[in-house]
Each structure stands twice: as C-alpha cells, then as structure tokens.
Short mmCIF file of C-alpha atoms in Angstrom, two decimals:
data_model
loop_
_atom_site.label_atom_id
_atom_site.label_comp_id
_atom_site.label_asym_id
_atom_site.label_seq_id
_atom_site.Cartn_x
_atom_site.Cartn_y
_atom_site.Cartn_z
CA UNK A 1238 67.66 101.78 -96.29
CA UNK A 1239 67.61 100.36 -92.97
CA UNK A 1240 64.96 101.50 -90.35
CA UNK A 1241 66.25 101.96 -86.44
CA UNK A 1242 64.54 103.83 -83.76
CA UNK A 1243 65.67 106.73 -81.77
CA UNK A 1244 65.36 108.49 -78.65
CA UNK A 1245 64.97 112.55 -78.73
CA UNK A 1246 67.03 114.21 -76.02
CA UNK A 1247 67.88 117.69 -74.64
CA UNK A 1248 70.60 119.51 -75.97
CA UNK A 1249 73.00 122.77 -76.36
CA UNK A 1250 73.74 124.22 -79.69
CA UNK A 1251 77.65 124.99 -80.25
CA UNK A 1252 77.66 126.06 -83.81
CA UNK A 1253 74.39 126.54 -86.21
CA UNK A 1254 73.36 127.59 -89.46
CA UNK A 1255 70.04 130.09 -88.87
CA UNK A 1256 66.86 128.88 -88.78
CA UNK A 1257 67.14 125.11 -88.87
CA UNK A 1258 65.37 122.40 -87.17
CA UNK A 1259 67.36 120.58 -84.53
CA UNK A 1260 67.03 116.56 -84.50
CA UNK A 1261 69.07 115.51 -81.38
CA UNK A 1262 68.46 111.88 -81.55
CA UNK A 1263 70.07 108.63 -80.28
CA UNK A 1264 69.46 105.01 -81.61
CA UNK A 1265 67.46 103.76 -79.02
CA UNK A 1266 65.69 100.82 -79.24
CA UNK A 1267 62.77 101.84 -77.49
CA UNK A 1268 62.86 105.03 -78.80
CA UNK A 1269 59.39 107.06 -80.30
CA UNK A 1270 61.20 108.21 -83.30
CA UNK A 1271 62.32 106.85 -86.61
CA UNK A 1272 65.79 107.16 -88.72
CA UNK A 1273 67.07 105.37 -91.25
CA UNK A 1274 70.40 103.99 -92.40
CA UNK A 1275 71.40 104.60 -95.64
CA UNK A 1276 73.57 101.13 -95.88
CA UNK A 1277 75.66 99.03 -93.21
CA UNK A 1278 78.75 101.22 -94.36
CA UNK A 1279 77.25 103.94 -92.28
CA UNK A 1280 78.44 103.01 -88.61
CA UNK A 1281 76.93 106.19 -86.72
CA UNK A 1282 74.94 108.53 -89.43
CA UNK A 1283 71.56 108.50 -90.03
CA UNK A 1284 69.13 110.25 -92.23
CA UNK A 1285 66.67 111.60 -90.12
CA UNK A 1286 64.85 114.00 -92.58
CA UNK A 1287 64.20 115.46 -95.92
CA UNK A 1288 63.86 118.92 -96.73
CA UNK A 1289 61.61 120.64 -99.28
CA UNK A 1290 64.39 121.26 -101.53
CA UNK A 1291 64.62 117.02 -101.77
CA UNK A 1292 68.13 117.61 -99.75
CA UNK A 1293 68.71 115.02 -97.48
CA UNK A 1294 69.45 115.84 -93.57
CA UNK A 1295 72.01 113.39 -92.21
CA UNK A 1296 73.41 113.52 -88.30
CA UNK A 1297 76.22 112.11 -87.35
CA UNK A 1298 77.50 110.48 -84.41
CA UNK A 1299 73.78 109.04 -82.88
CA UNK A 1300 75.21 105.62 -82.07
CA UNK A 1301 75.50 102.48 -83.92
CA UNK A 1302 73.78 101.12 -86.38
CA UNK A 1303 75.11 97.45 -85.66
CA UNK A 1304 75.59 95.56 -82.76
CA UNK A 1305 72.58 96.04 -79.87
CA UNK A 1306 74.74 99.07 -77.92
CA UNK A 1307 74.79 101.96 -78.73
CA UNK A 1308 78.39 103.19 -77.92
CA UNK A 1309 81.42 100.35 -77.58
CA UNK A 1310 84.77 101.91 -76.34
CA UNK A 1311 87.41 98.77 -76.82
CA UNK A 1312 89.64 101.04 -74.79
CA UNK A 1313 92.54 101.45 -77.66
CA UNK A 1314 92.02 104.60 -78.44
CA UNK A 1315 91.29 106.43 -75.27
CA UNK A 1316 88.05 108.66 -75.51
CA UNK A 1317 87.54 107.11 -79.34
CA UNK A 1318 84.31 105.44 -79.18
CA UNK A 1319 82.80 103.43 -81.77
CA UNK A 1320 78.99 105.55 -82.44
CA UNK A 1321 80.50 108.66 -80.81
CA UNK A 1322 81.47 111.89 -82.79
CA UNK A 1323 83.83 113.66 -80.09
CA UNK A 1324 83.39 117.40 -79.86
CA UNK A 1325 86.58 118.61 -80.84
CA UNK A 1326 85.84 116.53 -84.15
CA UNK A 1327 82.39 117.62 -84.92
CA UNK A 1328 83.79 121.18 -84.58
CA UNK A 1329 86.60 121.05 -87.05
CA UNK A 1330 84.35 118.83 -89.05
CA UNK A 1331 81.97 121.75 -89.29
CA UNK A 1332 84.20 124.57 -89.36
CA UNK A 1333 86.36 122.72 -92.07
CA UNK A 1334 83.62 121.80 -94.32
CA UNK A 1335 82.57 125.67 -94.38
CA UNK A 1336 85.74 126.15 -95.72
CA UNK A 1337 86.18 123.65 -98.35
CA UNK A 1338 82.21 124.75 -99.76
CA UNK A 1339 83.46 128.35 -99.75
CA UNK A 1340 86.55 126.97 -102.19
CA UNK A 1341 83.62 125.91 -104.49
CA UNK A 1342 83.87 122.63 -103.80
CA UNK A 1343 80.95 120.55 -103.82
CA UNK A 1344 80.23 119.45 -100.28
CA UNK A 1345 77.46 119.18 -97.73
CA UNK A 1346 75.61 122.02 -96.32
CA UNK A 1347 77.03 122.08 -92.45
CA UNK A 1348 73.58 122.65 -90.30
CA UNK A 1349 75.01 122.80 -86.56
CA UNK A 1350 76.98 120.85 -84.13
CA UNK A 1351 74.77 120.29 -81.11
CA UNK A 1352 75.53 118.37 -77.62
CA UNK A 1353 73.22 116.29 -76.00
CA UNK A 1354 72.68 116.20 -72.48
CA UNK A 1355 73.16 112.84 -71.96
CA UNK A 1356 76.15 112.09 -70.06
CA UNK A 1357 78.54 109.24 -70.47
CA UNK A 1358 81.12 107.81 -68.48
CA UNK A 1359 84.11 106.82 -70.14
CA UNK A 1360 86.81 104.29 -69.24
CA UNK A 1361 89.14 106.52 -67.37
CA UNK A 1362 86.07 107.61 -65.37
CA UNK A 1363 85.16 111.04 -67.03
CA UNK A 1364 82.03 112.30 -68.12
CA UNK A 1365 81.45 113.61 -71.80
CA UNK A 1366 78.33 114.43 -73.38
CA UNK A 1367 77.35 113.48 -77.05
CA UNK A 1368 78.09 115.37 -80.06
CA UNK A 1369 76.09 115.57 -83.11
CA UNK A 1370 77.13 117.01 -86.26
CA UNK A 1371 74.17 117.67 -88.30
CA UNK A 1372 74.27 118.52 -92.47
CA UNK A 1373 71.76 118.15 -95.69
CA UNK A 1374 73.12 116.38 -98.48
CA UNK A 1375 72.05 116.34 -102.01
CA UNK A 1376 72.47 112.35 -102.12
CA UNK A 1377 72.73 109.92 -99.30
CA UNK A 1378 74.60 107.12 -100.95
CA UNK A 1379 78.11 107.34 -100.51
CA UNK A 1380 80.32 105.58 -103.46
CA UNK A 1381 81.22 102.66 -101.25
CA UNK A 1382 77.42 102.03 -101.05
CA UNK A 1383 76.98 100.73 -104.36
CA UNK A 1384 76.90 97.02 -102.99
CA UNK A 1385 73.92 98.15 -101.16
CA UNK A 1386 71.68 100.26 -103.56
CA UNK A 1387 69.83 98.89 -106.89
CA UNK A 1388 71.82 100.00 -110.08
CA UNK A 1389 68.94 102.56 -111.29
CA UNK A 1390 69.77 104.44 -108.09
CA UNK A 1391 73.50 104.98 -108.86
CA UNK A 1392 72.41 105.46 -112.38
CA UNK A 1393 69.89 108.46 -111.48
CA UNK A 1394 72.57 110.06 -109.77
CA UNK A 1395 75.17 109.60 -112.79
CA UNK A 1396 73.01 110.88 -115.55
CA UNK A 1397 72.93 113.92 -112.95
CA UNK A 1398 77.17 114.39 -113.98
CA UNK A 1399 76.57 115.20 -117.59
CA UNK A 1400 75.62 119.10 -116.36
CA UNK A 1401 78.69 119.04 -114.95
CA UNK A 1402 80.55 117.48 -118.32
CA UNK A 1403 81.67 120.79 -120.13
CA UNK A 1404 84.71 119.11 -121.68
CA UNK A 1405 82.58 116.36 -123.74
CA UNK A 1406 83.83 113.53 -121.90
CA UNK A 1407 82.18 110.20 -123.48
CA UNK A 1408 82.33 108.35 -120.40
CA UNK A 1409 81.16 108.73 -117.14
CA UNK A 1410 84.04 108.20 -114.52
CA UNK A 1411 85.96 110.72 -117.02
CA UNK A 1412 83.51 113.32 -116.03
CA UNK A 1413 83.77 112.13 -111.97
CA UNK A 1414 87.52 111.88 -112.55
CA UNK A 1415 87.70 115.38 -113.44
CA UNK A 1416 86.15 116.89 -110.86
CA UNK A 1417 87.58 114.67 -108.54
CA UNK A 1418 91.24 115.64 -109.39
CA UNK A 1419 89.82 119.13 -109.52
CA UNK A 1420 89.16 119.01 -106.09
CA UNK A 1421 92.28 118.16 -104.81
CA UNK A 1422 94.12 120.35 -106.77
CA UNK A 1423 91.75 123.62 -105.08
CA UNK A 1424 92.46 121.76 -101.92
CA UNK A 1425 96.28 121.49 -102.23
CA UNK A 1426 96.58 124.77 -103.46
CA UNK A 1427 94.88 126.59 -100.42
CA UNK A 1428 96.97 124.01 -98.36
CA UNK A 1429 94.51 122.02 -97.48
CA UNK A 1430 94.82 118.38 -96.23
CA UNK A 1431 91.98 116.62 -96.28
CA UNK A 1432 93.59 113.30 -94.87
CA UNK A 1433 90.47 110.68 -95.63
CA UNK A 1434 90.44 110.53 -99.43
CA UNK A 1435 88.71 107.43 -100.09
CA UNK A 1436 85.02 106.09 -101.84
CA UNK A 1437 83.75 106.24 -98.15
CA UNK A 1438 83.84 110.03 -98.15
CA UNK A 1439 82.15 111.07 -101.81
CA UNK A 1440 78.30 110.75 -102.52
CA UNK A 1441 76.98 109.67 -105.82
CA UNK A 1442 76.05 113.01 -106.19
CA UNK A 1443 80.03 113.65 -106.03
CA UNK A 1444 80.23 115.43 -102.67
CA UNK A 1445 82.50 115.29 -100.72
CA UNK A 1446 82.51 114.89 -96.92
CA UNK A 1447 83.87 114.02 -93.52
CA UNK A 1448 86.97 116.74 -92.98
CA UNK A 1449 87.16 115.90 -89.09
CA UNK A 1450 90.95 114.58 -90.15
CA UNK A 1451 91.13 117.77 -91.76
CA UNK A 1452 94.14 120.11 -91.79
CA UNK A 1453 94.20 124.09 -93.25
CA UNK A 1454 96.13 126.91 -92.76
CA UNK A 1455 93.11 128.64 -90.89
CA UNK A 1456 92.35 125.86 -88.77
CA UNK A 1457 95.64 123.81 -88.63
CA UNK A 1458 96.59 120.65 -86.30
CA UNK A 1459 97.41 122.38 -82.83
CA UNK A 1460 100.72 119.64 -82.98
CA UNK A 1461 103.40 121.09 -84.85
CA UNK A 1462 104.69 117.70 -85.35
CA UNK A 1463 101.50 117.27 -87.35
CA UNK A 1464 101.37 120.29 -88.87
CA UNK A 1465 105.04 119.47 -89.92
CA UNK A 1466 104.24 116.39 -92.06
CA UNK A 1467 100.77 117.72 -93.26
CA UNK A 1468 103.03 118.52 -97.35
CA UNK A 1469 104.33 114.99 -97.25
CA UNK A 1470 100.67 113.59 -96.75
CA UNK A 1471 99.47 115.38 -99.64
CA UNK A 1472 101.14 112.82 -102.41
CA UNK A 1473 99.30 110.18 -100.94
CA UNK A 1474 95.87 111.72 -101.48
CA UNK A 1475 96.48 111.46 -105.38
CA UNK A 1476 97.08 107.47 -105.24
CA UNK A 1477 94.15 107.20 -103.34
CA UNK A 1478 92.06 109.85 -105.62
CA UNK A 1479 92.92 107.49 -108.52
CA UNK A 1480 91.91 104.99 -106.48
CA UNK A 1481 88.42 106.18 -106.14
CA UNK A 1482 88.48 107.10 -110.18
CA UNK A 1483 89.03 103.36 -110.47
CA UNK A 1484 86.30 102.11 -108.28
CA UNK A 1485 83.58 104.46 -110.06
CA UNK A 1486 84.75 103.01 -113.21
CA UNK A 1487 84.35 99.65 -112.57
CA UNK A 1488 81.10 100.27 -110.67
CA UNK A 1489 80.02 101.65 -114.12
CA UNK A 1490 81.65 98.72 -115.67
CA UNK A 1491 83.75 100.83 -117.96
CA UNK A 1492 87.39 100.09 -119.06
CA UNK A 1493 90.35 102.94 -117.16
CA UNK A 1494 92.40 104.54 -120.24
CA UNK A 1495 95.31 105.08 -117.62
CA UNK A 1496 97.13 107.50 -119.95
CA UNK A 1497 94.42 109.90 -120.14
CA UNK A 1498 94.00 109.57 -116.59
CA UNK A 1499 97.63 110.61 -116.21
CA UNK A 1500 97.30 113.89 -118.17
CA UNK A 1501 94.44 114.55 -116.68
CA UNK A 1502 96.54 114.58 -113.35
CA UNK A 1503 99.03 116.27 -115.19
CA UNK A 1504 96.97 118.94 -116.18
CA UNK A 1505 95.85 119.69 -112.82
CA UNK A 1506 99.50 119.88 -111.70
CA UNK A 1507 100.46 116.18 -110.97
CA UNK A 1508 103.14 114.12 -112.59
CA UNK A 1509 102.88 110.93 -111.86
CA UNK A 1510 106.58 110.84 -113.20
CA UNK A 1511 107.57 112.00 -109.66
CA UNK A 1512 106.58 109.17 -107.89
CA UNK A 1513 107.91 106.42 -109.98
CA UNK A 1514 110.70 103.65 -109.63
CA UNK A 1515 110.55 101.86 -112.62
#
C-alpha cells in the first residue's frame, strides 16, 4: 500500500446509496487527510476507508497517484484527463454496475457518484468539475496486482474460492475459471457488453469492476454506430476471459489443461471451434 495525502472539498451528490458517508477527496500534497494506494496499477483510485463489515471503500477518479500533478490532459483525447473520472462515466459506471450485481454477479457495492466543487479549466477553455465514483469492495487487490502484494495475501483471498467450488475442482484457477466464464455467459445473455475484460478489472476476491465502457440494453451507447457493433465485440471478451484464466494460473503456478478449459467454455455456450483457422 502506498500512503498519499488528500485534500477534502465541497461537493453535490448525483446518485447515492442511503445512508453512507461521503469522502470527497483529492490527492493533494498538502492535504490534512490520508488515502492509500493499493499498488502503482491504480492510476486514480484510492482506498480511503474500511467499513465494519471489513469491506473496503475505494473512490475513484481523486487524481494521480504518480507524477507530482494531480490531473495531466496531453490533449489527445479531448476532455480525457489522466486522474479525472468524467461525469458521464462515473454515471454509467454506477448505474451499470447496479445492473450487473442485480444479474448475481459478483461486483462492488456502488456507494454514490458525487461532484466536487472544484472547478477545472480544460484545454478548449471550459470549466468541469470533478467526479468521484465511490464503492466498497470485498478485496482491494486487483489480479494485475499480484507483482505488488506478498504471496500470503493472494493466497488468503484464494483459499476464500473453495466456498464457491461446488463442482470439486482440484485446482484453483479451475474454480476462478468457472465463475469467470460464468460471468460472461449471464452478461452476454442479458446483452451485456462489458468492453474492458482484462486482470485489471477482477479483485482477488473475483469481483468484477469498472463498467464505465459498458454497454446494455437498458442503458445502451447513445451512438447507434456503437450500439451497432456492440454483438461483434462480444467474441473478443472470451479470448481475453481466457486470457485472465491464464494469468491466475500461472500466478498460482499451476499448469492450464486447455481442453478442459475448452469444455468448460463449451458448456457455458462457447465453441471455440467457431473461431478457428487451422
């Protein structure tokens, strides 16, 4: 974990869970509170406190966590700012990730979207205010962490999967592969792009998160160009979901049985047949 200090500011709530504290922080380096990094992956999220429950709240879009500014706008993709979460994108991340928890997916618990007033100007000379996207996860890692953390960490969170092992796998990444898989499958079936599929975007604790790329049929892409190609995009999200199988597996240093990997895509509905040349 990586310490930085923040700077409270005021703010508006857009969208909120009830009853939950607000923290609308900025890294600030002369700031009079405290947050914490979870590993240099993390560009602009921060833990910034732990419930009772042990869940961990995490905001999103305070600045970041490398460099000494807070926001850098390179000016190549317009109002894109490197440390900013724009509004429109906290909202669908929020709104989205409802959505996908309501599928029975496991996911982080959306807390609110807040804006800060705190004006900046951008490059074209407009003025937009912060957005923060705040959630509680059940483990702060994310799987590309594992550089970063101390092997008894991801191995507390594994020997959490067996619960969740009801068809006797004898390896771990079987068990993560399943649900994995599983998860796209609900996803696809409701319609449901999630268009980031990659080990930056599951916890240890198998959650997964960021849906601000995030297409569904009850809150689609307003292009219709984009909603157009949203069923060819889908294919791709199973390469790259056996993508992340593979990287759990070798984190665990245990060997891929790619056939059993296929029927297990199978068995959810993909053939792998489909996509092949040779």
């Amino acid at each position: 974990m990586i310490k930085f200090k923040a700077k409270t500011y005021g703010c508006s709530i857009l969208l909120s869970d009830n009853d939950i504290e607000l923290y609308p922080y900025l890294r600030h380096d002369n700031g009079d509170k405290e947050v914490l990094c979870a590993s240099p992956t993390h560009g602009r999220s921060y833990i910034v406190a732990k419930h009772n429950d042990g869940r961990y709240v995490v905001s999103k879009g305070n600045g970041l966590s490398y460099t000494t500014h807070t926001f850098l706008n390179t000016g190549e993709m317009g109002l894109d700012t490197w440390g900013l979460l724009l509004r429109q994108d906290a909202i669908r991340d929020y709104i989205v990730g409802n959505e996908i928890k309501g599928l029975g997916i496991k996911t982080n618990h959306m807390e609110c979207v807040i804006e800060l007033h705190s004006p900046l100007m951008m490059p074209n000379g407009t003025y937009i205010n912060p957005t923060l996207l705040q959630y509680s996860v059940e483990c702060p890692f994310r799987l590309c962490d594992a550089p970063f953390m101390d092997y008894k960490q991801i191995e507390t969170e594994v020997i959490k999967w067996e619960v969740l092992n009801s068809k006797g796998y004898d390896k771990k990444y079987l068990i993560a592969a399943d649900i994995l898989i599983r998860n796209l499958h609900i996803m696809h079936e409701a319609g449901i792009l999630h268009n980031a599929i990659h080990n930056q975007n599951y916890t240890w604790a198998l959650e997964l998160l960021d849906f601000e790329l995030s297409h569904t049929p009850n809150y689609p892409y307003k292009s219709e160009d984009y909603v157009r190609h949203v069923p060819s995009l889908m294919p791709r999200e199973v390469i790259q979901t056996y993508e992340i199988i593979n990287y759990i597996a070798g984190v665990l240093r245990e060997d891929v049985d790619n056939d059993q990997i296929d029927n297990m895509f199978r068995e959810y509905g993909y053939n792998l047949n489909s996509f092949k040349l040779l």
